[in-house]
PDB file of C-alpha atoms in Angstrom:
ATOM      1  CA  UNK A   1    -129.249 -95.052 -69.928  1.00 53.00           C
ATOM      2  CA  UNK A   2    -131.075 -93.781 -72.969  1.00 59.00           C
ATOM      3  CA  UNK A   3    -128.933 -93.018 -76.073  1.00 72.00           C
ATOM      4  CA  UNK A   4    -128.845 -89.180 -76.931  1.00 72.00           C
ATOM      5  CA  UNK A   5    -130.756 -88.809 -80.237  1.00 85.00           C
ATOM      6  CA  UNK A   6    -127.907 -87.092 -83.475  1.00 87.00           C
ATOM      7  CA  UNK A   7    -130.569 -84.239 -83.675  1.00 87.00           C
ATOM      8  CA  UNK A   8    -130.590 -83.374 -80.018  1.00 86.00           C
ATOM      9  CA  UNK A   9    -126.529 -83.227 -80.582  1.00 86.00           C
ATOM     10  CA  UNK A  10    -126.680 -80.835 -83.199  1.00 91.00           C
ATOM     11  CA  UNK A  11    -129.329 -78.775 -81.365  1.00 93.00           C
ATOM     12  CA  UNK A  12    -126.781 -78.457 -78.365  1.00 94.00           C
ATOM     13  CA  UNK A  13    -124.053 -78.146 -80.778  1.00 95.00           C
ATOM     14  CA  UNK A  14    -126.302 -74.662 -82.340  1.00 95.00           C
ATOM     15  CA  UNK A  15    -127.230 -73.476 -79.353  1.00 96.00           C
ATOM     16  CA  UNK A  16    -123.239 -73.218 -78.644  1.00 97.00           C
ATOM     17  CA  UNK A  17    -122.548 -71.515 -82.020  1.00 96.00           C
ATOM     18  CA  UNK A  18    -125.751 -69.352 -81.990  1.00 95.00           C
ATOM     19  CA  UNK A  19    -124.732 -67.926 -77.933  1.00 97.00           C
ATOM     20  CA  UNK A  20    -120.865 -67.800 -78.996  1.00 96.00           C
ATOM     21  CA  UNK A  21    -122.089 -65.485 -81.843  1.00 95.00           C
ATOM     22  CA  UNK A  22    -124.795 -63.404 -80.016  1.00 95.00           C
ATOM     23  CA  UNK A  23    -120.709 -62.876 -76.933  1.00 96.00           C
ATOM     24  CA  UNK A  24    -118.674 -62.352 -79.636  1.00 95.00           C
ATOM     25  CA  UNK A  25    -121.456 -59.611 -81.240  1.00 92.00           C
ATOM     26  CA  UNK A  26    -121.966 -58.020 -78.042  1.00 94.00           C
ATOM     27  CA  UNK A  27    -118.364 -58.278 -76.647  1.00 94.00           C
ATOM     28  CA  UNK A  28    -115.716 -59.405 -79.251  1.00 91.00           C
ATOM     29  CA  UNK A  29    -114.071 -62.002 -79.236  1.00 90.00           C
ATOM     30  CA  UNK A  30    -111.168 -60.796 -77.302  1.00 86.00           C
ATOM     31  CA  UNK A  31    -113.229 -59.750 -74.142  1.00 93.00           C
ATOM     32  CA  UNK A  32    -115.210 -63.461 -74.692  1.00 95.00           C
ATOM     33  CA  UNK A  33    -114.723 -65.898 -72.254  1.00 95.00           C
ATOM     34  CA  UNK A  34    -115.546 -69.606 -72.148  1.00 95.00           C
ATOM     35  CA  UNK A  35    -117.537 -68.759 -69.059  1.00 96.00           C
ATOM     36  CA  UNK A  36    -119.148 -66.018 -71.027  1.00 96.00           C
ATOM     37  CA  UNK A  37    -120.442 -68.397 -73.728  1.00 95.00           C
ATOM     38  CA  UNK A  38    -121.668 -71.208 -71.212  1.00 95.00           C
ATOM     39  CA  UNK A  39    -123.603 -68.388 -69.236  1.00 96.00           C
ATOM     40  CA  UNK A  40    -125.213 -67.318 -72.455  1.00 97.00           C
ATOM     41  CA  UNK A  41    -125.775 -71.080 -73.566  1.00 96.00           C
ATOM     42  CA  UNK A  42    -127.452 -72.128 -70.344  1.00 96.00           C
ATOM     43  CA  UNK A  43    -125.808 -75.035 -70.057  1.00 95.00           C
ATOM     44  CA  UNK A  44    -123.423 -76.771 -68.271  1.00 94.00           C
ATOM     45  CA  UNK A  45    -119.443 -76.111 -68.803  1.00 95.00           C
ATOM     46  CA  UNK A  46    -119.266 -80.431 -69.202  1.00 94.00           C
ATOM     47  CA  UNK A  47    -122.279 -79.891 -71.802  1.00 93.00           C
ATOM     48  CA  UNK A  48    -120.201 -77.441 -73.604  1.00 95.00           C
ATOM     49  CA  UNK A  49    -116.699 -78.472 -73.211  1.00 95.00           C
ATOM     50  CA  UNK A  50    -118.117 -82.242 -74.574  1.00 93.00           C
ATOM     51  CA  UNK A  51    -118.702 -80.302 -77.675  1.00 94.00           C
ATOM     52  CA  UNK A  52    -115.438 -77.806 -78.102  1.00 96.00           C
ATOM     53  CA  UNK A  53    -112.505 -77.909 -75.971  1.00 95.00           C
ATOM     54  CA  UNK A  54    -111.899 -74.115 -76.294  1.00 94.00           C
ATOM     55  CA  UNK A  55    -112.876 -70.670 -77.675  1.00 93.00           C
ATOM     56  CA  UNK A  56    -110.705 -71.267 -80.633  1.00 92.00           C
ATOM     57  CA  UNK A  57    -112.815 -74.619 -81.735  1.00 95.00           C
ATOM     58  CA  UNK A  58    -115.810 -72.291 -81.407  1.00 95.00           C
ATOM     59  CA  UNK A  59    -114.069 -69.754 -83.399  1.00 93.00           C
ATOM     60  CA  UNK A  60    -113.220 -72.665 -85.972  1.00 92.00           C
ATOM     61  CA  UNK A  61    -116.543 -73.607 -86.141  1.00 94.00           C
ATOM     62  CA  UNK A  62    -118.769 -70.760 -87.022  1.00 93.00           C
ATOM     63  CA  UNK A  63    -116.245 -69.856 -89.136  1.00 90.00           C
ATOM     64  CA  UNK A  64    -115.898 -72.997 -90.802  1.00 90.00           C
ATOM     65  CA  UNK A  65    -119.982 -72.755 -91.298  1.00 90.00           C
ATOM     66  CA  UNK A  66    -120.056 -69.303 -92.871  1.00 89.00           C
ATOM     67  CA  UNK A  67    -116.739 -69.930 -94.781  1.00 89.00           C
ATOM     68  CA  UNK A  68    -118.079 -73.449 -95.955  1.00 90.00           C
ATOM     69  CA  UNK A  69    -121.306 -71.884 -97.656  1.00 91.00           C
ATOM     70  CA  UNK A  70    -119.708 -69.016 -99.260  1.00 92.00           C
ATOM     71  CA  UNK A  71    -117.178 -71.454-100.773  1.00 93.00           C
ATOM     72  CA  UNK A  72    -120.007 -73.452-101.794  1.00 95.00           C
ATOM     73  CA  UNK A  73    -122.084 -70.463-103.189  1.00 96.00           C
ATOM     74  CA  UNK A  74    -118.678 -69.757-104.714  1.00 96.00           C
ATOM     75  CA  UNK A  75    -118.348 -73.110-106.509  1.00 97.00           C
ATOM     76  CA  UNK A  76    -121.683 -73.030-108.055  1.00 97.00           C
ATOM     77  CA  UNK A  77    -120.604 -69.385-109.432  1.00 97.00           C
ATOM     78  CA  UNK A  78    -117.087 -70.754-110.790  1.00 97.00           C
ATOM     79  CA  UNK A  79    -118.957 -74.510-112.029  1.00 97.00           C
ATOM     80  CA  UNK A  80    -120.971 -72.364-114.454  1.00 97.00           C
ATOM     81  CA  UNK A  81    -119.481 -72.266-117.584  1.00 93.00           C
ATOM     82  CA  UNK A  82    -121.716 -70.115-119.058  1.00 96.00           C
ATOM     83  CA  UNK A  83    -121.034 -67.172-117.255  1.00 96.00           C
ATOM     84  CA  UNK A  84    -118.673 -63.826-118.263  1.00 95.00           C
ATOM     85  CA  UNK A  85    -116.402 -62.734-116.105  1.00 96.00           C
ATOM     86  CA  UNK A  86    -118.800 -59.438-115.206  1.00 95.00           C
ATOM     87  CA  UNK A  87    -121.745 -61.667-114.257  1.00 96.00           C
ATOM     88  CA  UNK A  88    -119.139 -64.324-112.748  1.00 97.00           C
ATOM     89  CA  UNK A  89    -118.360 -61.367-109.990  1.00 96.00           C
ATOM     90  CA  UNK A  90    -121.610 -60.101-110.193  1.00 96.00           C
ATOM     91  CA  UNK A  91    -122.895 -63.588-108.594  1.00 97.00           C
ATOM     92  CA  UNK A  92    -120.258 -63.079-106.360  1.00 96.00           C
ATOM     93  CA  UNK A  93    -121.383 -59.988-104.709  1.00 95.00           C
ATOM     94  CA  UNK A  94    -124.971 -60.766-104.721  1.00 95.00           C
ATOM     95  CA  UNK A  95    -123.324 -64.045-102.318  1.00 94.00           C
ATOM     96  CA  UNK A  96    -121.699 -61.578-100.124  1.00 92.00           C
ATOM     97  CA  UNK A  97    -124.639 -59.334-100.066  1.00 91.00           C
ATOM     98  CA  UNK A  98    -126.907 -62.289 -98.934  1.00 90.00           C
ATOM     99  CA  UNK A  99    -123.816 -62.670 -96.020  1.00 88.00           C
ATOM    100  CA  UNK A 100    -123.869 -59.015 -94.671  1.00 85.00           C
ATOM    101  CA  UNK A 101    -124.895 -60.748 -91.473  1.00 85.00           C
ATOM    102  CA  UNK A 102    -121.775 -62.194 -91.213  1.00 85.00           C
ATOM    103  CA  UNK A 103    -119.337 -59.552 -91.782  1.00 87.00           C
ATOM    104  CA  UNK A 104    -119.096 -57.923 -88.036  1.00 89.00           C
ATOM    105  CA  UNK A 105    -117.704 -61.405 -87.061  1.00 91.00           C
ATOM    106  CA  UNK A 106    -115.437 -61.749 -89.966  1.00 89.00           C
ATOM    107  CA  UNK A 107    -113.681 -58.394 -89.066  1.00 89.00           C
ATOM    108  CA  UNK A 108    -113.323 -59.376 -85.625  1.00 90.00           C
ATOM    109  CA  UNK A 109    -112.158 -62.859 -87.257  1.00 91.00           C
ATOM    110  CA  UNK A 110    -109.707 -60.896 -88.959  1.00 89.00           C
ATOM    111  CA  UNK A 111    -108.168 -58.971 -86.399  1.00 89.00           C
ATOM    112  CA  UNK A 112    -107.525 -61.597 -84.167  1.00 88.00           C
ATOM    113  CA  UNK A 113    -105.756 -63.207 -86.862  1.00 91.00           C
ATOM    114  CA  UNK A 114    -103.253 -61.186 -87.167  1.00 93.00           C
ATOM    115  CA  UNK A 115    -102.572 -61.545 -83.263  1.00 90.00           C
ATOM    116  CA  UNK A 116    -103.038 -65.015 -82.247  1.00 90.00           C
ATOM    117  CA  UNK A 117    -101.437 -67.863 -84.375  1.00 94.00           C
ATOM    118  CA  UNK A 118    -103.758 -70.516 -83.924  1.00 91.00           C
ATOM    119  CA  UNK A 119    -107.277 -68.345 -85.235  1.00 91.00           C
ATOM    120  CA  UNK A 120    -104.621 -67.099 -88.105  1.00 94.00           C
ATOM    121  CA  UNK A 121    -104.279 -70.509 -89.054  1.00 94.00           C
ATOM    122  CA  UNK A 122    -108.087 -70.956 -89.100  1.00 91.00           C
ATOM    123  CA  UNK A 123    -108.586 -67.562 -91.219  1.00 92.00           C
ATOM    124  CA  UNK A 124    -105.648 -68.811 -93.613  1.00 94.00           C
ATOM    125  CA  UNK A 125    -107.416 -72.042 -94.159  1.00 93.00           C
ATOM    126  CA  UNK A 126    -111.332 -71.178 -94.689  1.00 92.00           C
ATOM    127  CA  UNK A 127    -109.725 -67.976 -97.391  1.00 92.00           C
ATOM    128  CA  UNK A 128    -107.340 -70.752 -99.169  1.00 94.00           C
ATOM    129  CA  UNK A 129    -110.670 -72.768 -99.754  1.00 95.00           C
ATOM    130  CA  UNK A 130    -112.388 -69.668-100.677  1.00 94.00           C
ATOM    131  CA  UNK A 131    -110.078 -68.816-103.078  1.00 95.00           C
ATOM    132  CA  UNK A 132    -110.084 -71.716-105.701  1.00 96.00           C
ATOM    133  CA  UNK A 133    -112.998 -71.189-107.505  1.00 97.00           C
ATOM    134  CA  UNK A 134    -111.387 -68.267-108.440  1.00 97.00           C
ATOM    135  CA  UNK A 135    -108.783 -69.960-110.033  1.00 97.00           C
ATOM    136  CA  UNK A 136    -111.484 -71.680-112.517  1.00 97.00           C
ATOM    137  CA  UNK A 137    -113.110 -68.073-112.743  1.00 97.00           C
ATOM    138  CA  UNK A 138    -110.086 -66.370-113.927  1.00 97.00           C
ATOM    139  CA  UNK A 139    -108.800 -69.448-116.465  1.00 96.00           C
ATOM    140  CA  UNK A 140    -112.034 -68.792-118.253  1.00 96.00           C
ATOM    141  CA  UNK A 141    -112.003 -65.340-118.293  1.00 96.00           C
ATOM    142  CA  UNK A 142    -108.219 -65.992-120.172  1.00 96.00           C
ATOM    143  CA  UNK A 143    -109.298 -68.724-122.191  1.00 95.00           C
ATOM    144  CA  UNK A 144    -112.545 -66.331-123.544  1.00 94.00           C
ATOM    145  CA  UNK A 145    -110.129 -63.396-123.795  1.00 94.00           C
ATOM    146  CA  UNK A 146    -111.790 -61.469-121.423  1.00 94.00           C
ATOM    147  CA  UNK A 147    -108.429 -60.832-119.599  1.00 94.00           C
ATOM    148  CA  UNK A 148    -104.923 -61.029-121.423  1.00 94.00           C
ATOM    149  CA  UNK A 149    -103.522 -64.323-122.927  1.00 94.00           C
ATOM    150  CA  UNK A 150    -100.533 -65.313-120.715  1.00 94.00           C
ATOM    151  CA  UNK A 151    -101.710 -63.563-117.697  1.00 96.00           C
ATOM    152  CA  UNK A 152    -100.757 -65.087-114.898  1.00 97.00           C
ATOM    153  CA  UNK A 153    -103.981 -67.067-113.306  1.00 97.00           C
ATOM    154  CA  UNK A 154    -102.431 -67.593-109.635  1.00 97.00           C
ATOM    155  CA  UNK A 155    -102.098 -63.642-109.385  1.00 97.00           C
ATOM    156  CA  UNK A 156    -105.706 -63.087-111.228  1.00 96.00           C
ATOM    157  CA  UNK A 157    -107.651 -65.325-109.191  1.00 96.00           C
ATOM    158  CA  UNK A 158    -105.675 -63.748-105.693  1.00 96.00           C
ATOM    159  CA  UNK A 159    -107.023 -60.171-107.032  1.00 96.00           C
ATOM    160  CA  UNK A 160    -110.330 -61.339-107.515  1.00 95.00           C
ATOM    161  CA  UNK A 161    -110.710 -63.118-104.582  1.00 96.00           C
ATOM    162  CA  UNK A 162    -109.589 -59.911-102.787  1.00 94.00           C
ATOM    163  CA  UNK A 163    -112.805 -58.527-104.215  1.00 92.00           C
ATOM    164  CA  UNK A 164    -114.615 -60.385-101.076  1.00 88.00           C
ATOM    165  CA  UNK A 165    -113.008 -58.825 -98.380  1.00 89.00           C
ATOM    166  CA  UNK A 166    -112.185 -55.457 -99.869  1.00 91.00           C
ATOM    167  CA  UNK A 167    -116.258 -55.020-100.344  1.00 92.00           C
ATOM    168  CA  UNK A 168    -117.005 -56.408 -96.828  1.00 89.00           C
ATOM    169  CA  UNK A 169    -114.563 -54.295 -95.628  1.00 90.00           C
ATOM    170  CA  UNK A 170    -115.908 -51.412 -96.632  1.00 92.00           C
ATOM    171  CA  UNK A 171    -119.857 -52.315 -96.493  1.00 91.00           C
ATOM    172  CA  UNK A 172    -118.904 -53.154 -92.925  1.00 87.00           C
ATOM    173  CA  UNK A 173    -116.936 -49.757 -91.980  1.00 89.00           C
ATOM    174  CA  UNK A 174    -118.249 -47.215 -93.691  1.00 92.00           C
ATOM    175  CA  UNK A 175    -121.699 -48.222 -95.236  1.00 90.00           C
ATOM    176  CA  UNK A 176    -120.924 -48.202 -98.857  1.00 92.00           C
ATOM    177  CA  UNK A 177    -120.213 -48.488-101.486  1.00 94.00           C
ATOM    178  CA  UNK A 178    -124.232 -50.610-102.433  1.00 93.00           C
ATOM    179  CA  UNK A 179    -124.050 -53.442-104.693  1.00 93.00           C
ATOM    180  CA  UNK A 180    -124.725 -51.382-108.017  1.00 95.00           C
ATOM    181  CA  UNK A 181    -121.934 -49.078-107.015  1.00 96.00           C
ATOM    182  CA  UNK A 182    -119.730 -51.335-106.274  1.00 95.00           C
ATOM    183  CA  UNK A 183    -120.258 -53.852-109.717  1.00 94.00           C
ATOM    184  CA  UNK A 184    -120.052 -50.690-111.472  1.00 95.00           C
ATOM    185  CA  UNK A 185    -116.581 -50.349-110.786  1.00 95.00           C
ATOM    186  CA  UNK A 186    -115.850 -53.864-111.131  1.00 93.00           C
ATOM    187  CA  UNK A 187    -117.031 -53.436-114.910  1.00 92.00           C
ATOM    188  CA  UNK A 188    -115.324 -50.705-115.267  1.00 93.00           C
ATOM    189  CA  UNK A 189    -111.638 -52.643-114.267  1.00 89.00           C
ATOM    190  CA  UNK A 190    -113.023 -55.410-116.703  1.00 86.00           C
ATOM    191  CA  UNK A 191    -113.754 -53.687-119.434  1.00 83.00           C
ATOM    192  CA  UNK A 192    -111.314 -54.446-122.275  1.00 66.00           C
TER     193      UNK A 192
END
């Protein structure tokens, strides 16, 4: 029997992740089944189940794509030393802006978190990772006196961070504030 070819595995493997996202859009993720997502794949339940033994692995996995590339967009931002603080967070919402796409799943993410353990643990990991380069962010912003000397960089790096969802949030439910808005007040709790 032929061998299957790594590019026809990660085209069945997308095809999974692109129908789980197109239920969970259309349905939420609650009201999702497995059977829902193999309908919408066209495949067989063996063809999916080879690839993720539940709903929850699916969950982990888009999320673990759209989390992965913010954190590395993130990165980049935090790996360039040669940005302020302002532009540091500016970068950051021109990444989330490029990720409105994203957001309806995220809040549906989000709410299941906070009902069943295992996709909490999945949400608690992917916004850990997220969170570092903030860290880096806020140590420079200290270090160029762009926030207080001594301030605590664990708790400055959490508020920024909080920046991400606290914009999607709101992009996501109630249309607004746009990007300009938005980095306007950012500026404006920055300013010194």
């Amino acid at each position: 029997m032929p061998r299957v070819s790594e590019d026809h595995l990660t085209a069945r493997r997308e095809q999974i992740l692109a129908a789980a996202r197109a239920c969970f859009l259309r349905n939420g993720l609650h009201n999702t089944s497995m059977q829902d997502l193999i309908q919408e794949a066209g495949l067989s339940v063996g063809a999916v189940y080879r690839y993720f033994k539940s709903k929850n692995d699916i969950i982990s996995a888009i999320s673990e794509t759209v989390a992965g590339s913010l954190a590395t967009h993130l990165d980049e931002v935090a790996a360039d030393g040669t940005l302020d603080l302002a532009t540091a967070m500016e970068r950051v919402v021109d990444i989330l802006d490029d990720q409105l796409g994203n957001f309806p799943l995220a809040v549906q993410v989000w709410s299941e978190a906070v009902l069943d353990p295992a996709i909490g643990e999945i949400v608690r990991e992917r916004y850990l990772r997220m969170r570092e380069p903030f860290h880096t962010i806020a140590e420079r912003a200290i270090t160029r006196g762009e926030l207080p000397a001594g301030a605590d960089v664990a708790a400055v790096s959490a508020v920024l961070f909080g920046m991400i969802p606290g914009y999607a949030l709101q992009r996501q439910l109630v249309g607004h504030p746009d990007r300009d808005t938005y980095l306007a007040g950012v500026r404006a709790l920055l300013a010194r």
